[in-house]
Amino acid sequence: MSRKNGNYTNNHMGDAAQNGVRDSLAPEEFDRYSRQMIVPGMGKDSQLRLLNSHVLIIGAGGLGCPAAQYITGAGVGTIGIVDGDVVETSNLHRQVGHATSRVGMLKVESLITHLRALNPLPNYVAYPFPISPENAAEVIRGYDLVLDCTDNPATRYLISDICVLLCKPLVSAASVQKSGQLIVLNCPPAPQGLVDNKYAPCYRCCFRKPPPAGSMVSCGEAGIMGPVVGTMGVMQAGEAIKILASGLHLPGSEGGNLREPTLLIYTYELENTIGPFSFRALKMGGRKKNCFACGENSTLTLEGIKGGDPNYEQFCSLPSAKHTLPAEERITASEYNAARISGKLPDGHILVDTREKEHFSFGSIPGAVNVPFGKLLTSAAKIKREGGAGHGILPHGVAEDAPIFVVCRKGLDSQEAVEKLKELGMDNGGKRKITDIKGGMQAWKEEVDPTFPFI
Amino acid sequence: MGDTTASTPTMTAEVEMIPITVDFSGGLEMLFSNQRRHSLEIPATDKDGKPCNIASLIGYLCENTMKDPRRELFVLDDHIRPGILVLINDADWELEGEEAYEIQRGDNILFVSTLHGG
Ligand SMILES: [Zn+2]
């Protein structure tokens, strides 16, 4: 079958990547990949390994888009893309594989449209649904290497577990706000249960437990800088290309990261140019004897995962201790607005908006003052520790008995803020009203002002 | 500040102080005055006279360095909360003895919050 390779036309290449092993390059491929093939260490054999490779990219977002572009450009033979979402305008500042004209389209379709324009030669496979315990093994099975470009802990543990059981190397990256992380796992892959320190770790070896749900999330959405997540995605592609071109993923390979698993972290400071600690390479341990997934006595199986054991959602969503204020301490956004318009708000009242100052800068309810939640909590703790009047939390000039309304982004932080203010005695034993605006600025937009720039 | 707080061997009653740097990354810096690097002088021994280790450093940071009251975002049940990696001189603390690692002069301790977004 491989003898026929000299005659490949454009149309047949996709089939070739699926059905046969390529052992020569078409003229068009020579031209297209020439600049990368002449790099020291690459050459024809490396390029053929890329052409014969199958790479799965899970997530077609901020990591998946840049990663897919370079995987595609480099000439990987078969590229699978998994994502169940559709393109939104707010994706476009970082998800560079989509386009304004494709808002509303499935992300996998949009991205593959972009990739085909870049390089029509690879075979593209679309999986227009989210990865799940039920489908993960089937989707991953046919690939040589997996890129985890997803955005939540539950799928990250799931993907790693399946990669352990199916012996697939995994290139994992993540990014939030101004930070990025990258690690190559399970490379070269070794069967579950083989443990002396010379085998590469899995995701669970490095990150044994997920953070408690909501541990770093306040009411405000975290946000993300395009170049930060983009850098991490491009680096994922870089690692994948190295692994495949050099055969580092093949069992028994002496290369790879087996001796020095490394977590790369990238920190981007808005108020500073690049510096000595912008990138740090951190030394991680090897495969762990007691790892839940790859360790000695692991009971993890593909059948178990498919049947709901372990329960990834539960594992990653430890309950958070949020509660709800009683009804008399709350008011809806439309009630507040009606009182505001008819002049029925209590005299001298103050409206405290606890969103971050970046959110506040786009707009607020008339008269609101900004006291960001973190700052409010910090001042409250200081007053508790060092004594002093709780009043110091509020801006100067507010009367000591002025009723207080509190609003945040979606209505959780504001309730906690009401409780903190009461703890400091600012309700004067119940004589001063402190009221939460239910549902925050999101409710304000829905109930009162549809033009409000809610982010 | 480093000069004035340097250890003075003549005052034997005083606890020896050791200089270290503590870094925060992955968003944890938000809990520490938005400052990524803290150059600290910490007591070489705890109140029971035991050498300062990572466990006592975590307590020290909560008491002295962390101004944000949301302790639960850094510690949980007196241990570092799940989802935070601790690196001692750029190596995972599991390679160095975890909480029991005794802090040495000039050490760099890095706390990184694990990221999941993309
Ligand atoms: Zn493991």
GROMACS .gro file of N, CA, C and O in nm, chain A residues 98-170:
model
  292
   98HIS      N    1  -1.136   3.146   1.521
   98HIS     CA    2  -1.273   3.178   1.484
   98HIS      C    3  -1.277   3.314   1.414
   98HIS      O    4  -1.173   3.375   1.392
   99ALA      N    5  -1.396   3.359   1.380
   99ALA     CA    6  -1.404   3.485   1.306
   99ALA      C    7  -1.537   3.552   1.336
   99ALA      O    8  -1.634   3.485   1.373
  100THR      N    9  -1.540   3.681   1.318
  100THR     CA   10  -1.662   3.759   1.343
  100THR      C   11  -1.778   3.702   1.261
  100THR      O   12  -1.890   3.691   1.309
  101SER      N   13  -1.747   3.663   1.137
  101SER     CA   14  -1.853   3.612   1.049
  101SER      C   15  -1.903   3.474   1.092
  101SER      O   16  -2.003   3.426   1.042
  102ARG      N   17  -1.833   3.408   1.186
  102ARG     CA   18  -1.875   3.273   1.227
  102ARG      C   19  -1.931   3.270   1.369
  102ARG      O   20  -1.946   3.162   1.428
  103VAL      N   21  -1.964   3.386   1.425
  103VAL     CA   22  -2.028   3.388   1.556
  103VAL      C   23  -2.158   3.309   1.547
  103VAL      O   24  -2.234   3.325   1.451
  104GLY      N   25  -2.180   3.220   1.643
  104GLY     CA   26  -2.301   3.138   1.641
  104GLY      C   27  -2.278   2.999   1.582
  104GLY      O   28  -2.357   2.908   1.603
  105MET      N   29  -2.168   2.982   1.510
  105MET     CA   30  -2.137   2.851   1.451
  105MET      C   31  -2.073   2.762   1.557
  105MET      O   32  -2.013   2.810   1.653
  106LEU      N   33  -2.087   2.630   1.545
  106LEU     CA   34  -2.017   2.539   1.634
  106LEU      C   35  -1.866   2.566   1.627
  106LEU      O   36  -1.812   2.583   1.517
  107LYS      N   37  -1.802   2.567   1.742
  107LYS     CA   38  -1.658   2.599   1.743
  107LYS      C   39  -1.576   2.501   1.661
  107LYS      O   40  -1.482   2.542   1.593
  108VAL      N   41  -1.610   2.372   1.667
  108VAL     CA   42  -1.531   2.276   1.589
  108VAL      C   43  -1.542   2.305   1.439
  108VAL      O   44  -1.443   2.300   1.367
  109GLU      N   45  -1.661   2.339   1.393
  109GLU     CA   46  -1.679   2.371   1.250
  109GLU      C   47  -1.604   2.498   1.213
  109GLU      O   48  -1.537   2.505   1.110
  110SER      N   49  -1.618   2.598   1.299
  110SER     CA   50  -1.552   2.726   1.273
  110SER      C   51  -1.401   2.707   1.267
  110SER      O   52  -1.334   2.756   1.175
  111LEU      N   53  -1.346   2.634   1.365
  111LEU     CA   54  -1.201   2.618   1.371
  111LEU      C   55  -1.151   2.536   1.252
  111LEU      O   56  -1.049   2.569   1.190
  112ILE      N   57  -1.223   2.431   1.217
  112ILE     CA   58  -1.179   2.348   1.104
  112ILE      C   59  -1.186   2.428   0.973
  112ILE      O   60  -1.099   2.415   0.886
  113THR      N   61  -1.285   2.516   0.958
  113THR     CA   62  -1.290   2.606   0.842
  113THR      C   63  -1.161   2.686   0.832
  113THR      O   64  -1.098   2.697   0.726
  114HIS      N   65  -1.121   2.741   0.947
  114HIS     CA   66  -0.998   2.821   0.952
  114HIS      C   67  -0.875   2.734   0.919
  114HIS      O   68  -0.787   2.775   0.844
  115LEU      N   69  -0.870   2.615   0.976
  115LEU     CA   70  -0.754   2.528   0.959
  115LEU      C   71  -0.741   2.480   0.814
  115LEU      O   72  -0.632   2.471   0.760
  116ARG      N   73  -0.854   2.449   0.752
  116ARG     CA   74  -0.851   2.405   0.612
  116ARG      C   75  -0.795   2.514   0.521
  116ARG      O   76  -0.724   2.485   0.425
  117ALA      N   77  -0.828   2.640   0.553
  117ALA     CA   78  -0.776   2.750   0.473
  117ALA      C   79  -0.624   2.759   0.491
  117ALA      O   80  -0.552   2.792   0.398
  118LEU      N   81  -0.580   2.727   0.611
  118LEU     CA   82  -0.437   2.730   0.641
  118LEU      C   83  -0.365   2.615   0.572
  118LEU      O   84  -0.259   2.631   0.514
  119ASN      N   85  -0.424   2.497   0.581
  119ASN     CA   86  -0.360   2.377   0.524
  119ASN      C   87  -0.467   2.274   0.489
  119ASN      O   88  -0.526   2.211   0.578
  120PRO      N   89  -0.494   2.254   0.360
  120PRO     CA   90  -0.601   2.162   0.320
  120PRO      C   91  -0.559   2.015   0.326
  120PRO      O   92  -0.642   1.927   0.308
  121LEU      N   93  -0.431   1.987   0.350
  121LEU     CA   94  -0.383   1.850   0.339
  121LEU      C   95  -0.421   1.756   0.455
  121LEU      O   96  -0.452   1.640   0.431
  122PRO      N   97  -0.420   1.801   0.580
  122PRO     CA   98  -0.452   1.706   0.687
  122PRO      C   99  -0.596   1.656   0.681
  122PRO      O  100  -0.683   1.717   0.618
  123ASN      N  101  -0.618   1.545   0.750
  123ASN     CA  102  -0.751   1.489   0.764
  123ASN      C  103  -0.809   1.545   0.895
  123ASN      O  104  -0.749   1.529   1.001
  124TYR      N  105  -0.921   1.615   0.886
  124TYR     CA  106  -0.979   1.678   1.005
  124TYR      C  107  -1.099   1.598   1.054
  124TYR      O  108  -1.183   1.557   0.973
  125VAL      N  109  -1.108   1.577   1.185
  125VAL     CA  110  -1.221   1.503   1.241
  125VAL      C  111  -1.289   1.591   1.346
  125VAL      O  112  -1.223   1.639   1.439
  126ALA      N  113  -1.419   1.615   1.327
  126ALA     CA  114  -1.493   1.704   1.418
  126ALA      C  115  -1.571   1.623   1.521
  126ALA      O  116  -1.641   1.527   1.486
  127TYR      N  117  -1.560   1.660   1.646
  127TYR     CA  118  -1.641   1.602   1.754
  127TYR      C  119  -1.720   1.717   1.817
  127TYR      O  120  -1.672   1.777   1.913
  128PRO      N  121  -1.839   1.747   1.766
  128PRO     CA  122  -1.909   1.868   1.811
  128PRO      C  123  -1.990   1.844   1.939
  128PRO      O  124  -2.109   1.871   1.944
  129PHE      N  125  -1.924   1.794   2.041
  129PHE     CA  126  -1.991   1.771   2.170
  129PHE      C  127  -1.885   1.778   2.279
  129PHE      O  128  -1.766   1.761   2.251
  130PRO      N  129  -1.925   1.803   2.402
  130PRO     CA  130  -1.825   1.809   2.508
  130PRO      C  131  -1.771   1.669   2.540
  130PRO      O  132  -1.843   1.570   2.526
  131ILE      N  133  -1.646   1.663   2.581
  131ILE     CA  134  -1.589   1.536   2.624
  131ILE      C  135  -1.657   1.497   2.756
  131ILE      O  136  -1.690   1.582   2.837
  132SER      N  137  -1.688   1.368   2.773
  132SER     CA  138  -1.759   1.325   2.893
  132SER      C  139  -1.710   1.187   2.932
  132SER      O  140  -1.646   1.118   2.853
  133PRO      N  141  -1.742   1.143   3.054
  133PRO     CA  142  -1.700   1.008   3.095
  133PRO      C  143  -1.755   0.901   3.001
  133PRO      O  144  -1.691   0.799   2.978
  134GLU      N  145  -1.872   0.925   2.941
  134GLU     CA  146  -1.932   0.825   2.853
  134GLU      C  147  -1.858   0.815   2.719
  134GLU      O  148  -1.845   0.707   2.663
  135ASN      N  149  -1.812   0.930   2.665
  135ASN     CA  150  -1.754   0.925   2.531
  135ASN      C  151  -1.602   0.933   2.525
  135ASN      O  152  -1.542   0.911   2.420
  136ALA      N  153  -1.538   0.966   2.639
  136ALA     CA  154  -1.395   1.002   2.634
  136ALA      C  155  -1.306   0.892   2.576
  136ALA      O  156  -1.222   0.919   2.491
  137ALA      N  157  -1.325   0.769   2.620
  137ALA     CA  158  -1.236   0.661   2.575
  137ALA      C  159  -1.249   0.640   2.424
  137ALA      O  160  -1.149   0.627   2.353
  138GLU      N  161  -1.373   0.639   2.374
  138GLU     CA  162  -1.393   0.617   2.230
  138GLU      C  163  -1.327   0.727   2.148
  138GLU      O  164  -1.269   0.700   2.043
  139VAL      N  165  -1.343   0.851   2.195
  139VAL     CA  166  -1.287   0.963   2.119
  139VAL      C  167  -1.134   0.958   2.120
  139VAL      O  168  -1.070   0.977   2.017
  140ILE      N  169  -1.077   0.930   2.236
  140ILE     CA  170  -0.931   0.940   2.251
  140ILE      C  171  -0.857   0.821   2.191
  140ILE      O  172  -0.745   0.834   2.141
  141ARG      N  173  -0.921   0.706   2.190
  141ARG     CA  174  -0.856   0.579   2.154
  141ARG      C  175  -0.771   0.583   2.026
  141ARG      O  176  -0.659   0.535   2.022
  142GLY      N  177  -0.822   0.644   1.919
  142GLY     CA  178  -0.754   0.638   1.789
  142GLY      C  179  -0.639   0.735   1.772
  142GLY      O  180  -0.583   0.745   1.663
  143TYR      N  181  -0.604   0.811   1.874
  143TYR     CA  182  -0.502   0.916   1.857
  143TYR      C  183  -0.369   0.878   1.922
  143TYR      O  184  -0.364   0.794   2.012
  144ASP      N  185  -0.262   0.944   1.874
  144ASP     CA  186  -0.129   0.918   1.928
  144ASP      C  187  -0.095   1.010   2.045
  144ASP      O  188  -0.010   0.977   2.127
  145LEU      N  189  -0.162   1.125   2.050
  145LEU     CA  190  -0.127   1.225   2.150
  145LEU      C  191  -0.247   1.317   2.171
  145LEU      O  192  -0.322   1.343   2.077
  146VAL      N  193  -0.263   1.364   2.295
  146VAL     CA  194  -0.379   1.446   2.329
  146VAL      C  195  -0.332   1.582   2.382
  146VAL      O  196  -0.237   1.589   2.461
  147LEU      N  197  -0.399   1.688   2.339
  147LEU     CA  198  -0.378   1.821   2.396
  147LEU      C  199  -0.499   1.857   2.481
  147LEU      O  200  -0.612   1.861   2.430
  148ASP      N  201  -0.476   1.880   2.610
  148ASP     CA  202  -0.586   1.923   2.695
  148ASP      C  203  -0.595   2.075   2.689
  148ASP      O  204  -0.512   2.145   2.746
  149CYS      N  205  -0.695   2.124   2.617
  149CYS     CA  206  -0.717   2.268   2.603
  149CYS      C  207  -0.852   2.304   2.664
  149CYS      O  208  -0.921   2.395   2.616
  150THR      N  209  -0.894   2.230   2.767
  150THR     CA  210  -1.026   2.252   2.827
  150THR      C  211  -1.018   2.358   2.936
  150THR      O  212  -0.912   2.416   2.961
  151ASP      N  213  -1.130   2.384   3.001
  151ASP     CA  214  -1.134   2.497   3.092
  151ASP      C  215  -1.189   2.465   3.231
  151ASP      O  216  -1.231   2.554   3.302
  152ASN      N  217  -1.192   2.336   3.269
  152ASN     CA  218  -1.239   2.308   3.405
  152ASN      C  219  -1.174   2.184   3.462
  152ASN      O  220  -1.131   2.095   3.387
  153PRO      N  221  -1.164   2.178   3.596
  153PRO     CA  222  -1.090   2.068   3.659
  153PRO      C  223  -1.150   1.930   3.629
  153PRO      O  224  -1.076   1.836   3.607
  154ALA      N  225  -1.282   1.918   3.624
  154ALA     CA  226  -1.343   1.786   3.607
  154ALA      C  227  -1.297   1.720   3.477
  154ALA      O  228  -1.258   1.603   3.476
  155THR      N  229  -1.299   1.795   3.365
  155THR     CA  230  -1.255   1.734   3.240
  155THR      C  231  -1.104   1.711   3.240
  155THR      O  232  -1.057   1.617   3.177
  156ARG      N  233  -1.030   1.793   3.311
  156ARG     CA  234  -0.885   1.773   3.316
  156ARG      C  235  -0.850   1.640   3.383
  156ARG      O  236  -0.764   1.565   3.335
  157TYR      N  237  -0.918   1.609   3.494
  157TYR     CA  238  -0.893   1.479   3.559
  157TYR      C  239  -0.942   1.364   3.471
  157TYR      O  240  -0.876   1.262   3.459
  158LEU      N  241  -1.057   1.383   3.408
  158LEU     CA  242  -1.111   1.279   3.320
  158LEU      C  243  -1.015   1.248   3.205
  158LEU      O  244  -0.981   1.131   3.179
  159ILE      N  245  -0.970   1.352   3.135
  159ILE     CA  246  -0.882   1.333   3.020
  159ILE      C  247  -0.753   1.263   3.062
  159ILE      O  248  -0.706   1.170   2.998
  160SER      N  249  -0.697   1.307   3.175
  160SER     CA  250  -0.573   1.243   3.221
  160SER      C  251  -0.595   1.096   3.253
  160SER      O  252  -0.514   1.011   3.216
  161ASP      N  253  -0.704   1.066   3.321
  161ASP     CA  254  -0.731   0.926   3.358
  161ASP      C  255  -0.742   0.838   3.234
  161ASP      O  256  -0.686   0.727   3.229
  162ILE      N  257  -0.813   0.886   3.133
  162ILE     CA  258  -0.828   0.807   3.010
  162ILE      C  259  -0.692   0.792   2.941
  162ILE      O  260  -0.658   0.684   2.891
  163CYS      N  261  -0.613   0.899   2.940
  163CYS     CA  262  -0.480   0.891   2.878
  163CYS      C  263  -0.391   0.790   2.950
  163CYS      O  264  -0.313   0.720   2.886
  164VAL      N  265  -0.403   0.780   3.081
  164VAL     CA  266  -0.327   0.679   3.156
  164VAL      C  267  -0.370   0.540   3.109
  164VAL      O  268  -0.288   0.456   3.073
  165LEU      N  269  -0.501   0.518   3.106
  165LEU     CA  270  -0.552   0.383   3.075
  165LEU      C  271  -0.527   0.344   2.929
  165LEU      O  272  -0.508   0.227   2.899
  166LEU      N  273  -0.525   0.442   2.840
  166LEU     CA  274  -0.502   0.411   2.698
  166LEU      C  275  -0.357   0.435   2.657
  166LEU      O  276  -0.323   0.423   2.539
  167CYS      N  277  -0.271   0.470   2.756
  167CYS     CA  278  -0.128   0.492   2.727
  167CYS      C  279  -0.105   0.600   2.622
  167CYS      O  280  -0.038   0.576   2.520
  168LYS      N  281  -0.162   0.716   2.643
  168LYS     CA  282  -0.142   0.827   2.550
  168LYS      C  283  -0.068   0.940   2.621
  168LYS      O  284  -0.103   0.977   2.733
  169PRO      N  285   0.032   0.998   2.554
  169PRO     CA  286   0.094   1.118   2.612
  169PRO      C  287  -0.005   1.235   2.609
  169PRO      O  288  -0.089   1.242   2.519
  170LEU      N  289   0.009   1.322   2.708
  170LEU     CA  290  -0.087   1.432   2.725
  170LEU      C  291  -0.010   1.562   2.744
  170LEU      O  292   0.076   1.572   2.831
   0.00000   0.00000   0.00000
